[in-house]
């Protein structure tokens, strides 16, 4: 497989997406939950590059192999908290919005676990990963090429 497009072909556009991603990263969403959202949307969209990237990043945040492997069938497992279940249901509804709209019942469920500000941040996270999925698929970004930051690099970022 060969990439079709270098995403730096339009640096201003790429920077704009990165700014949105930086907002999401700093929004206060639990990093493990954020990676679960990114993996689940990427699974639905069939974005192999993003699945590879975010499973690697999830492991860095302490996510277990069991939960990563079960994410496709999260409804059928006892591995996820009620908050995670609500966020995953919202992720699926927003990702598949044309055929599976965000119902009032789902919004009520999500509202039981998250404040309006947190819901807004979850929506931005879901929208952002869906954007990245579409970019990576259209550009044919090669799966397996992403290298996550080392633990030392992560510590340096946290300072």
mmCIF file of C-alpha atoms in Angstrom:
data_model
loop_
_atom_site.group_PDB
_atom_site.id
_atom_site.type_symbol
_atom_site.label_atom_id
_atom_site.label_comp_id
_atom_site.label_asym_id
_atom_site.label_seq_id
_atom_site.Cartn_x
_atom_site.Cartn_y
_atom_site.Cartn_z
ATOM 1 C CA UNK A 1 0.000 0.000 0.000
ATOM 2 C CA UNK A 2 1.234 3.449 -0.857
ATOM 3 C CA UNK A 3 -0.081 6.745 0.468
ATOM 4 C CA UNK A 4 -1.932 8.879 -2.066
ATOM 5 C CA UNK A 5 -1.306 12.213 -0.437
ATOM 6 C CA UNK A 6 1.105 13.706 2.071
ATOM 7 C CA UNK A 7 -1.082 15.506 4.582
ATOM 8 C CA UNK A 8 1.461 18.322 4.687
ATOM 9 C CA UNK A 9 0.552 19.156 1.074
ATOM 10 C CA UNK A 10 -1.606 21.923 2.551
ATOM 11 C CA UNK A 11 0.051 22.910 5.846
ATOM 12 C CA UNK A 12 -2.640 25.441 6.814
ATOM 13 C CA UNK A 13 -5.421 22.864 6.505
ATOM 14 C CA UNK A 14 -3.414 20.275 8.432
ATOM 15 C CA UNK A 15 -2.668 22.838 11.177
ATOM 16 C CA UNK A 16 -6.389 23.597 11.475
ATOM 17 C CA UNK A 17 -7.170 19.919 12.089
ATOM 18 C CA UNK A 18 -4.293 19.700 14.552
ATOM 19 C CA UNK A 19 -5.688 22.688 16.461
ATOM 20 C CA UNK A 20 -9.031 20.931 16.789
ATOM 21 C CA UNK A 21 -7.210 17.794 17.952
ATOM 22 C CA UNK A 22 -5.234 19.829 20.486
ATOM 23 C CA UNK A 23 -8.477 21.293 21.831
ATOM 24 C CA UNK A 24 -9.916 17.798 22.252
ATOM 25 C CA UNK A 25 -6.717 16.559 23.938
ATOM 26 C CA UNK A 26 -6.920 19.395 26.462
ATOM 27 C CA UNK A 27 -10.694 19.259 26.994
ATOM 28 C CA UNK A 28 -10.551 17.133 30.116
ATOM 29 C CA UNK A 29 -11.896 13.920 28.605
ATOM 30 C CA UNK A 30 -10.306 10.965 30.371
ATOM 31 C CA UNK A 31 -7.443 9.885 28.050
ATOM 32 C CA UNK A 32 -8.488 6.229 28.129
ATOM 33 C CA UNK A 33 -12.093 7.093 27.264
ATOM 34 C CA UNK A 34 -10.871 9.376 24.502
ATOM 35 C CA UNK A 35 -8.882 6.526 22.954
ATOM 36 C CA UNK A 36 -11.884 4.185 23.201
ATOM 37 C CA UNK A 37 -13.966 6.773 21.339
ATOM 38 C CA UNK A 38 -11.289 7.096 18.665
ATOM 39 C CA UNK A 39 -10.907 3.347 18.238
ATOM 40 C CA UNK A 40 -14.661 2.723 18.051
ATOM 41 C CA UNK A 41 -15.316 5.441 15.471
ATOM 42 C CA UNK A 42 -12.325 4.219 13.457
ATOM 43 C CA UNK A 43 -13.645 0.644 13.547
ATOM 44 C CA UNK A 44 -17.018 1.796 12.230
ATOM 45 C CA UNK A 45 -15.378 3.884 9.496
ATOM 46 C CA UNK A 46 -12.886 1.170 8.555
ATOM 47 C CA UNK A 47 -9.853 3.395 9.109
ATOM 48 C CA UNK A 48 -6.995 0.948 9.593
ATOM 49 C CA UNK A 49 -4.408 3.689 10.155
ATOM 50 C CA UNK A 50 -6.439 5.238 12.987
ATOM 51 C CA UNK A 51 -7.278 1.857 14.529
ATOM 52 C CA UNK A 52 -3.558 1.072 14.608
ATOM 53 C CA UNK A 53 -2.673 4.497 16.024
ATOM 54 C CA UNK A 54 -5.291 4.619 18.736
ATOM 55 C CA UNK A 55 -4.897 1.047 19.947
ATOM 56 C CA UNK A 56 -1.195 1.844 20.434
ATOM 57 C CA UNK A 57 -2.048 5.087 22.242
ATOM 58 C CA UNK A 58 -4.702 3.354 24.363
ATOM 59 C CA UNK A 59 -2.116 0.882 25.597
ATOM 60 C CA UNK A 60 0.137 3.787 26.589
ATOM 61 C CA UNK A 61 -2.716 5.112 28.729
ATOM 62 C CA UNK A 62 -3.056 1.733 30.437
ATOM 63 C CA UNK A 63 -5.917 0.266 28.418
ATOM 64 C CA UNK A 64 -6.076 -3.527 28.528
ATOM 65 C CA UNK A 65 -5.860 -5.865 25.575
ATOM 66 C CA UNK A 66 -9.129 -7.474 26.668
ATOM 67 C CA UNK A 67 -11.085 -4.225 26.425
ATOM 68 C CA UNK A 68 -9.436 -3.210 23.148
ATOM 69 C CA UNK A 69 -10.281 -6.580 21.587
ATOM 70 C CA UNK A 70 -13.856 -6.480 22.922
ATOM 71 C CA UNK A 71 -14.581 -2.919 21.818
ATOM 72 C CA UNK A 72 -16.420 -4.033 18.665
ATOM 73 C CA UNK A 73 -18.846 -5.914 20.910
ATOM 74 C CA UNK A 74 -18.857 -3.582 23.916
ATOM 75 C CA UNK A 75 -22.607 -3.976 24.452
ATOM 76 C CA UNK A 76 -22.146 -7.707 25.006
ATOM 77 C CA UNK A 77 -19.400 -7.430 27.631
ATOM 78 C CA UNK A 78 -19.171 -6.456 31.302
ATOM 79 C CA UNK A 79 -15.847 -4.685 30.674
ATOM 80 C CA UNK A 80 -17.053 -1.091 30.286
ATOM 81 C CA UNK A 81 -18.426 1.344 32.869
ATOM 82 C CA UNK A 82 -21.837 2.992 32.488
ATOM 83 C CA UNK A 83 -20.088 6.266 31.555
ATOM 84 C CA UNK A 84 -17.999 4.525 28.900
ATOM 85 C CA UNK A 85 -21.084 2.766 27.547
ATOM 86 C CA UNK A 86 -22.920 6.075 27.211
ATOM 87 C CA UNK A 87 -19.935 7.658 25.432
ATOM 88 C CA UNK A 88 -19.556 4.665 23.113
ATOM 89 C CA UNK A 89 -23.275 4.718 22.253
ATOM 90 C CA UNK A 90 -22.967 8.439 21.486
ATOM 91 C CA UNK A 91 -19.871 7.749 19.379
ATOM 92 C CA UNK A 92 -21.746 5.188 17.316
ATOM 93 C CA UNK A 93 -24.801 7.409 16.872
ATOM 94 C CA UNK A 94 -22.798 10.456 15.791
ATOM 95 C CA UNK A 95 -20.539 8.396 13.508
ATOM 96 C CA UNK A 96 -23.568 6.771 11.867
ATOM 97 C CA UNK A 97 -25.798 9.848 12.140
ATOM 98 C CA UNK A 98 -27.392 9.422 8.690
ATOM 99 C CA UNK A 99 -28.834 6.030 9.638
ATOM 100 C CA UNK A 100 -28.686 6.063 13.443
ATOM 101 C CA UNK A 101 -29.486 9.565 14.744
ATOM 102 C CA UNK A 102 -28.831 10.698 18.298
ATOM 103 C CA UNK A 103 -32.161 9.930 19.929
ATOM 104 C CA UNK A 104 -33.637 11.785 22.874
ATOM 105 C CA UNK A 105 -33.293 8.597 24.923
ATOM 106 C CA UNK A 106 -29.578 8.363 24.124
ATOM 107 C CA UNK A 107 -29.033 12.037 24.902
ATOM 108 C CA UNK A 108 -30.822 11.570 28.235
ATOM 109 C CA UNK A 109 -28.602 8.578 29.032
ATOM 110 C CA UNK A 110 -25.449 10.518 28.171
ATOM 111 C CA UNK A 111 -26.704 13.458 30.263
ATOM 112 C CA UNK A 112 -26.926 11.199 33.302
ATOM 113 C CA UNK A 113 -23.149 10.704 33.192
ATOM 114 C CA UNK A 114 -21.790 13.927 31.711
ATOM 115 C CA UNK A 115 -22.399 17.662 32.141
ATOM 116 C CA UNK A 116 -23.419 19.791 29.128
ATOM 117 C CA UNK A 117 -19.810 21.004 28.796
ATOM 118 C CA UNK A 118 -18.513 17.431 28.901
ATOM 119 C CA UNK A 119 -21.073 16.368 26.285
ATOM 120 C CA UNK A 120 -19.925 19.218 24.047
ATOM 121 C CA UNK A 121 -16.338 18.007 24.455
ATOM 122 C CA UNK A 122 -17.348 14.413 23.691
ATOM 123 C CA UNK A 123 -19.093 15.626 20.527
ATOM 124 C CA UNK A 124 -15.974 17.526 19.463
ATOM 125 C CA UNK A 125 -13.873 14.406 20.063
ATOM 126 C CA UNK A 126 -16.243 12.272 17.980
ATOM 127 C CA UNK A 127 -16.408 14.837 15.175
ATOM 128 C CA UNK A 128 -12.626 15.190 15.173
ATOM 129 C CA UNK A 129 -11.869 11.471 14.904
ATOM 130 C CA UNK A 130 -14.475 11.116 12.168
ATOM 131 C CA UNK A 131 -12.677 13.909 10.295
ATOM 132 C CA UNK A 132 -9.293 12.244 10.778
ATOM 133 C CA UNK A 133 -10.763 8.924 9.605
ATOM 134 C CA UNK A 134 -12.014 10.461 6.395
ATOM 135 C CA UNK A 135 -8.712 12.231 5.770
ATOM 136 C CA UNK A 136 -6.615 9.119 6.454
ATOM 137 C CA UNK A 137 -8.818 6.877 4.299
ATOM 138 C CA UNK A 138 -8.978 9.329 1.385
ATOM 139 C CA UNK A 139 -5.224 10.017 1.566
ATOM 140 C CA UNK A 140 -4.580 6.279 2.000
ATOM 141 C CA UNK A 141 -2.363 6.846 5.021
ATOM 142 C CA UNK A 142 -0.422 3.617 5.512
ATOM 143 C CA UNK A 143 -1.348 1.611 8.633
ATOM 144 C CA UNK A 144 1.543 0.559 10.825
ATOM 145 C CA UNK A 145 3.620 3.657 10.165
ATOM 146 C CA UNK A 146 2.569 5.461 13.354
ATOM 147 C CA UNK A 147 4.997 5.286 16.241
ATOM 148 C CA UNK A 148 3.572 6.324 19.599
ATOM 149 C CA UNK A 149 5.544 8.573 21.891
ATOM 150 C CA UNK A 150 7.902 6.829 24.293
ATOM 151 C CA UNK A 151 7.185 6.987 28.043
ATOM 152 C CA UNK A 152 9.975 9.567 28.363
ATOM 153 C CA UNK A 153 8.409 11.704 25.638
ATOM 154 C CA UNK A 154 5.034 11.460 27.378
ATOM 155 C CA UNK A 155 6.608 12.598 30.666
ATOM 156 C CA UNK A 156 8.215 15.558 28.903
ATOM 157 C CA UNK A 157 4.847 16.553 27.419
ATOM 158 C CA UNK A 158 3.202 16.430 30.845
ATOM 159 C CA UNK A 159 5.664 18.931 32.335
#
